[in-house]
Amino acid sequence: MKTRQQAPIGRPRGFDADEALERAMRVFWEQGYEGASLTDLTSAMGITRTSMYAAFGNKEELFRKALERYTEGPAGYADRAMREPTARQVATAFLHGAVRANTRPGCPAGCLGVQGSLAAGEPGRNARDALIAWRNEGTARLGARFRRAVDEGDLPPDTDPAVLARYLMTVANGIAVQAASGATQEELKQVADMALRNWPPT
Amino acid sequence: MKTRQQAPIGRPRGFDADEALERAMRVFWEQGYEGASLTDLTSAMGITRTSMYAAFGNKEELFRKALERYTEGPAGYADRAMREPTARQVATAFLHGAVRANTRPGCPAGCLGVQGSLAAGEPGRNARDALIAWRNEGTARLGARFRRAVDEGDLPPDTDPAVLARYLMTVANGIAVQAASGATQEELKQVADMALRNWPPT
DNA sequence: CCTCTTCAGTACCGATCGGTTCAGAAGTGC
DNA sequence: GCACTTCTGAACCGATCGGTACTGAAGAGG
């Protein structure tokens, strides 16, 4: 069999799909799912509606792909935090990463996973539900990480890892709202440090 | 001069404006400003578009009035918390009130002041900015309350009341996001209690 | 009863929504 | 060069958006 991994028959795409997705992600991040019209999106992506539909499916799928890109890009701090050696370091890296990602100059303030769609009308329900799942998955992964920390003796044995995870995610979500309200990086850094002050002793 | 405080010339209004506003508030709370169409709103209010425009102005003013009603109704816990005698009691009442208000059965989950409009397109900017101002005013009032507490010796003199206020508002905002994600009242109560654990000693 | 004012409902406004169709241009493999 | 495939752009789709104009009906004051 011929493994034609690089056989793009026909006219090749005239734009950088990665770059276009990055632009779309920004628009969703800034205006939310419902607030971002196809005109907003495609004009920011520099392509026409037809090209967008051919490359990404429809608005909903474009949003999903933008969210994936967001997860691995601006929200990549979460994955990195999870790999820190101790629970305390995980928590610190997670919150500090959230503060930085939510107040990065040149990027929209806040978190796509929060303000992308928190409440929505009927046509935006799927996007909203996708974000709910996204956030809850993050909480679950934090919980799993802290459960391991309890098992390893890195956290007191009477610690409830699920509560710890939800507490951390709650503060991160709050930081996202605060960033969207105009809070500065310094202000939120202080908030994060205060939230970490009552972390259980190792 | 004739003080005609009760002289409704012409045909009186055929619906209860208060009840209608309550219904509108619920729709905004559940679907957000952009996600709530005039059709959604008026059909929930039980009146026609014409009556709505005559009674409330337009969609934006209706939203503002719904927000006022929300402030004095479901979000009334904030004002009540501010009147607690000690800073610790203020903080406790504030967070516990937020948990209860964000997970009240029969009401939409979450907080109108957060999910009403966090990110929006051009036509929803005014509503979004109104909510930003609403949240920041809450933070400022918490800050003023804690500044008083420092003056009264109720908080250590080296305490920064603004940081304390922003910390509390951040946790409350996070609780709103978590409630919108499906977190239960019990789960959020645990989060609130954990957030209160590192409160400065009186 | 008559007049006046405001009500309520419908039909309608231009604009925009997300999504599609179609014609033609453009690049690739033979 | 030819056949084939896919891209691009614009025109267009029905539906819905927020907001109005207009027509009568209905209550209040004289």
Short mmCIF file of C-alpha atoms (C1' of nucleotides) in Angstrom, two decimals:
data_model
loop_
_atom_site.label_atom_id
_atom_site.label_comp_id
_atom_site.label_asym_id
_atom_site.label_seq_id
_atom_site.Cartn_x
_atom_site.Cartn_y
_atom_site.Cartn_z
CA MET A 1 0.00 0.00 0.00
CA LYS A 2 1.18 3.48 -0.71
CA THR A 3 1.41 5.51 2.46
CA ARG A 4 0.64 8.83 0.90
CA GLN A 5 0.74 10.85 4.07
CA GLN A 6 1.46 14.00 2.09
CA ALA A 7 -0.76 13.85 -0.95
CA PRO A 8 -2.92 16.93 -0.96
CA ILE A 9 -4.74 16.50 -4.23
CA GLY A 10 -6.30 19.67 -5.49
CA ARG A 11 -5.63 23.26 -4.70
CA PRO A 12 -3.99 23.62 -1.33
CA ARG A 13 -5.45 25.82 1.37
CA GLY A 14 -4.50 29.41 0.96
CA PHE A 15 -4.31 30.34 4.62
CA ASP A 16 -2.64 29.07 7.79
CA ALA A 17 -5.32 27.10 9.63
CA ASP A 18 -3.36 27.29 12.86
CA GLU A 19 -3.05 31.02 12.69
CA ALA A 20 -6.72 31.34 11.79
CA LEU A 21 -7.73 29.21 14.78
CA GLU A 22 -5.58 31.34 17.04
CA ARG A 23 -7.40 34.44 15.85
CA ALA A 24 -10.79 32.79 16.32
CA MET A 25 -9.80 31.75 19.83
CA ARG A 26 -9.05 35.35 20.67
CA VAL A 27 -12.42 36.54 19.42
CA PHE A 28 -14.28 33.91 21.45
CA TRP A 29 -12.11 34.76 24.44
CA GLU A 30 -12.92 38.43 24.17
CA GLN A 31 -16.57 38.37 23.16
CA GLY A 32 -17.86 35.00 24.29
CA TYR A 33 -19.54 32.38 22.15
CA GLU A 34 -22.82 34.18 21.64
CA GLY A 35 -21.21 37.57 21.33
CA ALA A 36 -18.89 36.45 18.54
CA SER A 37 -20.68 36.56 15.21
CA LEU A 38 -19.47 34.73 12.14
CA THR A 39 -18.62 38.10 10.66
CA ASP A 40 -16.48 38.97 13.68
CA LEU A 41 -14.77 35.60 13.54
CA THR A 42 -14.05 35.33 9.84
CA SER A 43 -12.91 38.90 9.48
CA ALA A 44 -10.48 38.39 12.37
CA MET A 45 -9.34 35.10 10.85
CA GLY A 46 -8.80 36.80 7.51
CA ILE A 47 -10.84 34.23 5.60
CA THR A 48 -14.34 33.97 4.19
CA ARG A 49 -17.27 32.13 5.65
CA THR A 50 -16.94 29.38 3.08
CA SER A 51 -13.31 28.73 3.93
CA MET A 52 -14.14 28.66 7.61
CA TYR A 53 -16.92 26.13 7.12
CA ALA A 54 -14.74 23.96 4.92
CA ALA A 55 -11.88 24.00 7.40
CA PHE A 56 -13.66 23.88 10.76
CA GLY A 57 -17.24 22.66 10.24
CA ASN A 58 -19.41 25.28 11.85
CA LYS A 59 -19.39 27.83 14.63
CA GLU A 60 -19.82 25.25 17.37
CA GLU A 61 -16.98 23.07 16.15
CA LEU A 62 -14.81 26.12 15.65
CA PHE A 63 -15.45 26.97 19.28
CA ARG A 64 -14.55 23.47 20.39
CA LYS A 65 -11.31 23.57 18.44
CA ALA A 66 -10.55 27.02 19.81
CA LEU A 67 -11.09 25.64 23.30
CA GLU A 68 -8.67 22.78 22.62
CA ARG A 69 -6.09 25.25 21.41
CA TYR A 70 -6.73 27.35 24.48
CA THR A 71 -6.21 24.34 26.72
CA GLU A 72 -2.82 23.60 25.26
CA GLY A 73 -1.83 27.23 24.85
CA PRO A 74 -2.85 29.91 27.35
CA ALA A 75 -4.25 27.35 29.79
CA GLY A 76 -1.24 25.08 29.54
CA TYR A 77 -0.19 26.22 33.01
CA ALA A 78 -2.73 23.79 34.47
CA ASP A 79 -1.08 20.73 33.00
CA ARG A 80 2.34 21.96 34.01
CA ALA A 81 1.17 22.66 37.55
CA MET A 82 -0.17 19.13 37.85
CA ARG A 83 3.33 17.77 37.34
CA GLU A 84 4.87 19.67 40.23
CA PRO A 85 6.36 17.34 42.85
CA THR A 86 4.32 18.34 45.92
CA ALA A 87 0.69 19.25 46.45
CA ARG A 88 1.64 22.65 47.74
CA GLN A 89 3.71 23.33 44.67
CA VAL A 90 0.87 22.12 42.48
CA ALA A 91 -1.51 24.56 44.15
CA THR A 92 0.94 27.44 43.98
CA ALA A 93 1.81 26.86 40.35
CA PHE A 94 -1.87 26.47 39.47
CA LEU A 95 -3.01 29.73 41.02
CA HIS A 96 -0.01 31.76 39.97
CA GLY A 97 -0.35 30.36 36.48
CA ALA A 98 -4.01 31.35 36.46
CA VAL A 99 -3.16 34.88 37.53
CA ARG A 100 -0.58 35.25 34.81
CA ALA A 101 -2.73 33.69 32.08
CA ASN A 102 -5.74 35.81 32.99
CA THR A 103 -3.84 39.08 32.92
CA ARG A 104 -1.36 38.55 30.11
CA PRO A 105 -0.72 41.74 28.17
CA GLY A 106 -1.81 41.48 24.58
CA CYS A 107 -4.41 38.85 25.42
CA PRO A 108 -8.03 39.35 26.47
CA ALA A 109 -8.44 39.58 30.24
CA GLY A 110 -10.00 36.59 31.94
CA CYS A 111 -10.40 32.96 30.96
CA LEU A 112 -12.01 31.58 27.83
CA GLY A 113 -13.20 28.58 29.83
CA VAL A 114 -15.24 30.88 32.06
CA GLN A 115 -16.36 33.86 30.04
CA GLY A 116 -16.67 31.95 26.78
CA SER A 117 -20.17 31.01 27.83
CA LEU A 118 -21.44 30.96 31.39
CA ALA A 119 -25.15 31.53 30.81
CA ALA A 120 -26.66 31.25 27.36
CA GLY A 121 -29.87 31.09 25.40
CA GLU A 122 -30.99 28.02 23.54
CA PRO A 123 -28.61 28.30 20.57
CA GLY A 124 -25.59 28.56 22.88
CA ARG A 125 -26.35 25.65 25.16
CA ASN A 126 -23.88 23.25 23.59
CA ALA A 127 -21.03 25.69 23.94
CA ARG A 128 -22.02 26.38 27.53
CA ASP A 129 -22.18 22.69 28.34
CA ALA A 130 -18.81 22.12 26.72
CA LEU A 131 -17.29 24.71 29.05
CA ILE A 132 -19.01 23.22 32.08
CA ALA A 133 -17.47 19.87 31.21
CA TRP A 134 -14.12 21.54 30.61
CA ARG A 135 -14.09 23.20 34.02
CA ASN A 136 -15.32 20.13 35.84
CA GLU A 137 -12.72 17.98 34.18
CA GLY A 138 -10.07 20.35 35.43
CA THR A 139 -11.44 20.04 38.95
CA ALA A 140 -11.47 16.26 38.67
CA ARG A 141 -7.87 16.16 37.51
CA LEU A 142 -6.80 18.38 40.39
CA GLY A 143 -8.69 16.05 42.71
CA ALA A 144 -6.92 13.01 41.32
CA ARG A 145 -3.58 14.73 41.76
CA PHE A 146 -4.32 15.53 45.40
CA ARG A 147 -5.62 12.04 46.06
CA ARG A 148 -2.24 10.79 44.92
CA ALA A 149 -0.60 13.33 47.22
CA VAL A 150 -2.58 11.94 50.17
CA ASP A 151 -1.54 8.42 49.24
CA GLU A 152 2.07 9.49 49.03
CA GLY A 153 1.91 11.12 52.46
CA ASP A 154 2.40 14.51 50.84
CA LEU A 155 -0.89 15.65 52.38
CA PRO A 156 -2.34 14.76 55.81
CA PRO A 157 -4.31 11.50 55.64
CA ASP A 158 -7.53 13.17 56.82
CA THR A 159 -7.47 15.60 53.89
CA ASP A 160 -10.37 15.50 51.45
CA PRO A 161 -8.67 15.91 48.08
CA ALA A 162 -11.94 16.71 46.31
CA VAL A 163 -12.61 19.68 48.57
CA LEU A 164 -9.09 20.92 48.08
CA ALA A 165 -9.46 20.64 44.32
CA ARG A 166 -12.78 22.44 44.28
CA TYR A 167 -11.44 25.16 46.52
CA LEU A 168 -8.54 25.75 44.20
CA MET A 169 -10.70 25.73 41.10
CA THR A 170 -13.14 28.11 42.77
CA VAL A 171 -10.38 30.60 43.47
CA ALA A 172 -9.09 30.24 39.91
CA ASN A 173 -12.59 30.85 38.53
CA GLY A 174 -12.93 33.87 40.78
CA ILE A 175 -9.61 35.18 39.53
CA ALA A 176 -10.95 34.88 35.99
CA VAL A 177 -14.02 36.95 36.87
CA GLN A 178 -11.89 39.51 38.64
CA ALA A 179 -9.54 39.76 35.69
CA ALA A 180 -12.53 40.34 33.43
CA SER A 181 -13.56 43.09 35.84
CA GLY A 182 -10.28 44.86 35.36
CA ALA A 183 -8.23 43.63 38.31
CA THR A 184 -4.48 43.91 37.75
CA GLN A 185 -1.89 41.15 37.90
CA GLU A 186 -0.45 42.52 41.15
CA GLU A 187 -3.86 42.64 42.82
CA LEU A 188 -4.65 39.09 41.79
CA LYS A 189 -1.24 37.86 42.83
CA GLN A 190 -2.01 39.06 46.34
CA VAL A 191 -5.35 37.29 46.23
CA ALA A 192 -3.72 34.05 45.09
CA ASP A 193 -1.14 34.24 47.85
CA MET A 194 -3.83 34.80 50.43
CA ALA A 195 -5.77 31.83 49.09
CA LEU A 196 -2.66 29.66 49.44
CA ARG A 197 -1.97 30.75 53.00
CA ASN A 198 -4.27 28.18 54.55
CA TRP A 199 -2.90 25.24 52.64
CA PRO A 200 -2.65 22.08 54.77
CA PRO A 201 0.85 21.33 56.12
CA THR A 202 2.76 18.62 54.31
CA MET B 1 -50.38 73.55 44.75
CA LYS B 2 -52.31 70.37 44.35
CA THR B 3 -50.28 67.37 45.43
CA ARG B 4 -51.80 64.85 43.10
CA GLN B 5 -49.55 61.98 44.04
CA GLN B 6 -52.21 59.44 43.01
CA ALA B 7 -53.71 60.74 39.82
CA PRO B 8 -53.26 58.07 37.17
CA ILE B 9 -55.03 59.69 34.27
CA GLY B 10 -55.96 57.30 31.54
CA ARG B 11 -56.31 53.60 31.51
CA PRO B 12 -54.26 51.98 34.26
CA ARG B 13 -51.66 49.34 33.53
CA GLY B 14 -53.12 45.91 33.15
CA PHE B 15 -50.23 43.90 34.62
CA ASP B 16 -48.11 43.87 37.75
CA ALA B 17 -44.89 45.62 36.83
CA ASP B 18 -43.10 44.19 39.84
CA GLU B 19 -44.05 40.67 38.99
CA ALA B 20 -43.06 41.23 35.36
CA LEU B 21 -39.66 42.57 36.41
CA GLU B 22 -39.14 39.55 38.62
CA ARG B 23 -39.79 37.26 35.67
CA ALA B 24 -37.45 39.25 33.45
CA MET B 25 -34.74 39.08 36.11
CA ARG B 26 -35.01 35.30 36.10
CA VAL B 27 -34.63 35.10 32.34
CA PHE B 28 -31.53 37.33 32.39
CA TRP B 29 -30.18 35.31 35.29
CA GLU B 30 -30.63 32.05 33.46
CA GLN B 31 -29.69 33.01 29.91
CA GLY B 32 -27.53 36.09 30.26
CA TYR B 33 -28.09 39.45 28.62
CA GLU B 34 -27.21 38.45 25.09
CA GLY B 35 -28.85 35.05 25.38
CA ALA B 36 -32.18 36.52 26.46
CA SER B 37 -34.18 37.66 23.45
CA LEU B 38 -37.08 40.06 23.66
CA THR B 39 -39.34 37.17 22.79
CA ASP B 40 -37.95 35.12 25.69
CA LEU B 41 -38.36 38.05 28.04
CA THR B 42 -41.82 39.26 27.13
CA SER B 43 -43.30 35.79 26.94
CA ALA B 44 -41.93 35.04 30.40
CA MET B 45 -43.22 38.38 31.65
CA GLY B 46 -46.64 37.65 30.20
CA ILE B 47 -46.84 40.96 28.35
CA THR B 48 -46.31 42.18 24.80
CA ARG B 49 -43.31 43.97 23.43
CA THR B 50 -45.23 47.25 23.38
CA SER B 51 -46.12 47.04 27.04
CA MET B 52 -42.55 46.20 27.94
CA TYR B 53 -41.16 49.17 26.05
CA ALA B 54 -43.73 51.50 27.58
CA ALA B 55 -43.05 50.27 31.10
CA PHE B 56 -39.28 49.72 31.08
CA GLY B 57 -37.77 51.63 28.15
CA ASN B 58 -35.75 49.07 26.26
CA LYS B 59 -33.82 45.86 26.77
CA GLU B 60 -30.84 47.59 28.33
CA GLU B 61 -32.92 49.52 30.84
CA LEU B 62 -34.90 46.42 31.61
CA PHE B 63 -31.62 44.68 32.40
CA ARG B 64 -30.52 47.53 34.65
CA LYS B 65 -33.80 47.44 36.53
CA ALA B 66 -33.60 43.67 36.82
CA LEU B 67 -30.11 44.07 38.26
CA GLU B 68 -31.39 46.55 40.84
CA ARG B 69 -34.09 44.13 41.81
CA TYR B 70 -31.51 41.37 42.02
CA THR B 71 -29.33 43.50 44.29
CA GLU B 72 -32.12 44.06 46.75
CA GLY B 73 -33.57 40.57 46.41
CA PRO B 74 -31.39 37.50 45.85
CA ALA B 75 -28.17 39.47 46.43
CA GLY B 76 -29.48 41.17 49.55
CA TYR B 77 -27.22 38.94 51.64
CA ALA B 78 -24.31 41.25 50.75
CA ASP B 79 -25.86 44.29 52.40
CA ARG B 80 -26.88 42.26 55.41
CA ALA B 81 -23.38 40.79 55.76
CA MET B 82 -21.87 44.28 55.72
CA ARG B 83 -23.80 45.12 58.89
CA GLU B 84 -22.40 42.24 60.94
CA PRO B 85 -20.50 43.47 64.00
CA THR B 86 -17.05 41.99 63.31
CA ALA B 87 -14.97 41.59 60.16
CA ARG B 88 -14.89 37.85 60.59
CA GLN B 89 -18.66 37.74 60.83
CA VAL B 90 -18.94 39.97 57.79
CA ALA B 91 -16.75 37.59 55.80
CA THR B 92 -18.57 34.51 57.01
CA ALA B 93 -22.02 35.93 56.33
CA PHE B 94 -20.90 37.17 52.94
CA LEU B 95 -19.56 33.84 51.69
CA HIS B 96 -22.28 31.72 53.25
CA GLY B 97 -24.86 34.08 51.82
CA ALA B 98 -23.26 33.77 48.42
CA VAL B 99 -23.35 29.99 48.61
CA ARG B 100 -27.01 29.98 49.53
CA ALA B 101 -28.04 32.58 46.95
CA ASN B 102 -26.14 30.83 44.18
CA THR B 103 -27.68 27.45 44.84
CA ARG B 104 -31.20 28.33 45.88
CA PRO B 105 -33.71 25.73 44.69
CA GLY B 106 -36.22 27.19 42.27
CA CYS B 107 -33.79 29.87 41.15
CA PRO B 108 -31.20 29.70 38.39
CA ALA B 109 -27.81 28.49 39.59
CA GLY B 110 -25.09 31.10 39.86
CA CYS B 111 -25.12 34.88 40.10
CA LEU B 112 -26.78 37.35 37.75
CA GLY B 113 -23.99 39.80 38.46
CA VAL B 114 -21.47 37.35 37.04
CA GLN B 115 -23.14 35.29 34.36
CA GLY B 116 -25.46 38.06 33.22
CA SER B 117 -22.68 39.25 30.95
CA LEU B 118 -19.01 38.48 31.42
CA ALA B 119 -17.78 38.74 27.85
CA ALA B 120 -19.95 40.23 25.14
CA GLY B 121 -20.01 41.49 21.59
CA GLU B 122 -20.53 45.10 20.70
CA PRO B 123 -24.30 45.29 21.37
CA GLY B 124 -23.86 43.88 24.87
CA ARG B 125 -21.03 46.10 26.02
CA ASN B 126 -23.18 48.40 28.13
CA ALA B 127 -24.69 45.51 30.03
CA ARG B 128 -21.25 44.00 30.55
CA ASP B 129 -19.86 47.29 31.81
CA ALA B 130 -22.80 47.72 34.15
CA LEU B 131 -21.98 44.36 35.72
CA ILE B 132 -18.29 45.19 35.99
CA ALA B 133 -19.22 48.35 37.86
CA TRP B 134 -21.67 46.38 40.00
CA ARG B 135 -19.04 43.85 41.05
CA ASN B 136 -16.35 46.46 41.65
CA GLU B 137 -18.70 48.51 43.76
CA GLY B 138 -19.31 45.46 45.90
CA THR B 139 -15.58 44.99 46.32
CA ALA B 140 -15.17 48.65 47.23
CA ARG B 141 -17.89 48.47 49.85
CA LEU B 142 -16.33 45.38 51.37
CA GLY B 143 -13.03 47.23 51.43
CA ALA B 144 -14.57 50.21 53.21
CA ARG B 145 -16.12 47.91 55.75
CA PHE B 146 -12.78 46.24 56.48
CA ARG B 147 -11.00 49.57 56.65
CA ARG B 148 -13.41 50.51 59.39
CA ALA B 149 -12.67 47.20 61.07
CA VAL B 150 -8.95 48.00 61.05
CA ASP B 151 -9.66 51.42 62.53
CA GLU B 152 -11.78 49.86 65.23
CA GLY B 153 -9.06 47.39 66.12
CA ASP B 154 -11.23 44.57 64.88
CA LEU B 155 -8.50 43.60 62.42
CA PRO B 156 -4.71 43.73 62.93
CA PRO B 157 -3.34 47.19 62.07
CA ASP B 158 -1.04 45.82 59.35
CA THR B 159 -3.97 44.33 57.45
CA ASP B 160 -4.64 45.59 53.94
CA PRO B 161 -8.43 45.86 53.82
CA ALA B 162 -8.49 46.16 50.02
CA VAL B 163 -6.71 42.82 49.60
CA LEU B 164 -9.07 41.18 52.05
CA ALA B 165 -12.05 42.57 50.18
CA ARG B 166 -10.76 41.44 46.81
CA TYR B 167 -9.96 38.02 48.18
CA LEU B 168 -13.49 37.60 49.46
CA MET B 169 -15.07 38.89 46.27
CA THR B 170 -12.84 36.57 44.24
CA VAL B 171 -14.01 33.57 46.21
CA ALA B 172 -17.63 34.68 45.88
CA ASN B 173 -17.19 35.10 42.11
CA GLY B 174 -15.63 31.66 41.94
CA ILE B 175 -18.54 30.23 43.87
CA ALA B 176 -20.86 31.73 41.28
CA VAL B 177 -18.96 30.05 38.45
CA GLN B 178 -18.91 26.77 40.33
CA ALA B 179 -22.64 26.96 40.98
CA ALA B 180 -23.21 27.56 37.28
CA SER B 181 -21.10 24.47 36.66
CA GLY B 182 -23.42 22.36 38.77
CA ALA B 183 -21.68 22.35 42.15
CA THR B 184 -24.05 21.63 45.04
CA GLN B 185 -24.72 23.76 48.09
CA GLU B 186 -22.86 21.31 50.34
CA GLU B 187 -19.79 21.28 48.13
CA LEU B 188 -19.68 25.06 47.99
CA LYS B 189 -20.24 25.36 51.72
CA GLN B 190 -17.06 23.36 52.24
CA VAL B 191 -15.23 25.63 49.83
CA ALA B 192 -16.44 28.74 51.64
CA ASP B 193 -15.40 27.34 54.99
CA MET B 194 -11.97 26.55 53.67
CA ALA B 195 -11.65 30.05 52.25
CA LEU B 196 -12.50 31.46 55.68
CA ARG B 197 -9.98 29.32 57.53
CA ASN B 198 -7.09 31.72 57.04
CA TRP B 199 -8.92 34.80 58.17
CA PRO B 200 -6.68 37.13 60.17
CA PRO B 201 -7.16 36.87 63.95
CA THR B 202 -9.17 39.65 65.54
"C1'" DC C 1 -72.48 60.17 27.69
"C1'" DC C 2 -68.43 62.21 25.79
"C1'" DT C 3 -63.58 63.08 25.71
"C1'" DC C 4 -59.12 62.05 26.76
"C1'" DT C 5 -55.37 59.21 27.74
"C1'" DT C 6 -53.09 55.09 27.95
"C1'" DC C 7 -53.48 50.53 27.37
"C1'" DA C 8 -52.75 45.95 24.40
"C1'" DG C 9 -51.99 43.41 20.21
"C1'" DT C 10 -50.52 42.77 15.52
"C1'" DA C 11 -48.10 43.64 11.84
"C1'" DC C 12 -44.07 45.41 10.35
"C1'" DC C 13 -39.32 47.80 10.14
"C1'" DG C 14 -34.26 47.37 8.57
"C1'" DA C 15 -30.40 44.83 10.19
"C1'" DT C 16 -28.10 40.88 11.37
"C1'" DC C 17 -28.01 36.09 12.69
"C1'" DG C 18 -25.80 31.27 11.31
"C1'" DG C 19 -25.46 28.72 7.30
"C1'" DT C 20 -25.50 27.45 2.08
"C1'" DT C 21 -25.20 27.65 -2.96
"C1'" DC C 22 -22.93 28.67 -7.03
"C1'" DA C 23 -19.65 30.23 -10.39
"C1'" DG C 24 -15.14 30.70 -11.35
"C1'" DA C 25 -10.26 30.92 -10.26
"C1'" DA C 26 -6.15 28.40 -8.89
"C1'" DG C 27 -3.05 24.87 -7.77
"C1'" DT C 28 -1.52 19.56 -8.31
"C1'" DG C 29 -0.64 15.06 -10.58
"C1'" DC C 30 -0.57 12.77 -14.79
"C1'" DG D 1 -1.76 20.75 -21.46
"C1'" DC D 2 -5.43 18.35 -19.48
"C1'" DA D 3 -8.39 16.62 -15.97
"C1'" DC D 4 -9.39 16.91 -11.38
"C1'" DT D 5 -9.94 18.73 -6.99
"C1'" DT D 6 -10.35 22.25 -3.80
"C1'" DC D 7 -10.22 26.92 -2.67
"C1'" DT D 8 -12.26 31.71 -2.79
"C1'" DG D 9 -15.62 35.33 -2.89
"C1'" DA D 10 -20.10 37.10 -3.27
"C1'" DA D 11 -24.77 36.61 -3.48
"C1'" DC D 12 -28.36 34.59 -1.15
"C1'" DC D 13 -31.31 31.65 2.26
"C1'" DG D 14 -35.04 31.70 5.95
"C1'" DA D 15 -35.08 32.99 10.66
"C1'" DT D 16 -34.52 36.01 14.21
"C1'" DC D 17 -32.66 40.17 16.20
"C1'" DG D 18 -34.13 44.73 18.87
"C1'" DG D 19 -37.35 48.22 18.19
"C1'" DT D 20 -41.86 50.89 16.12
"C1'" DA D 21 -46.17 52.38 14.01
"C1'" DC D 22 -50.73 51.78 13.95
"C1'" DT D 23 -55.33 50.26 15.21
"C1'" DG D 24 -58.82 49.65 18.59
"C1'" DA D 25 -60.35 48.74 22.96
"C1'" DA D 26 -60.72 50.09 27.78
"C1'" DG D 27 -60.66 52.71 31.87
"C1'" DA D 28 -60.94 57.64 34.27
"C1'" DG D 29 -62.66 62.53 34.73
"C1'" DG D 30 -65.92 65.82 33.40
#
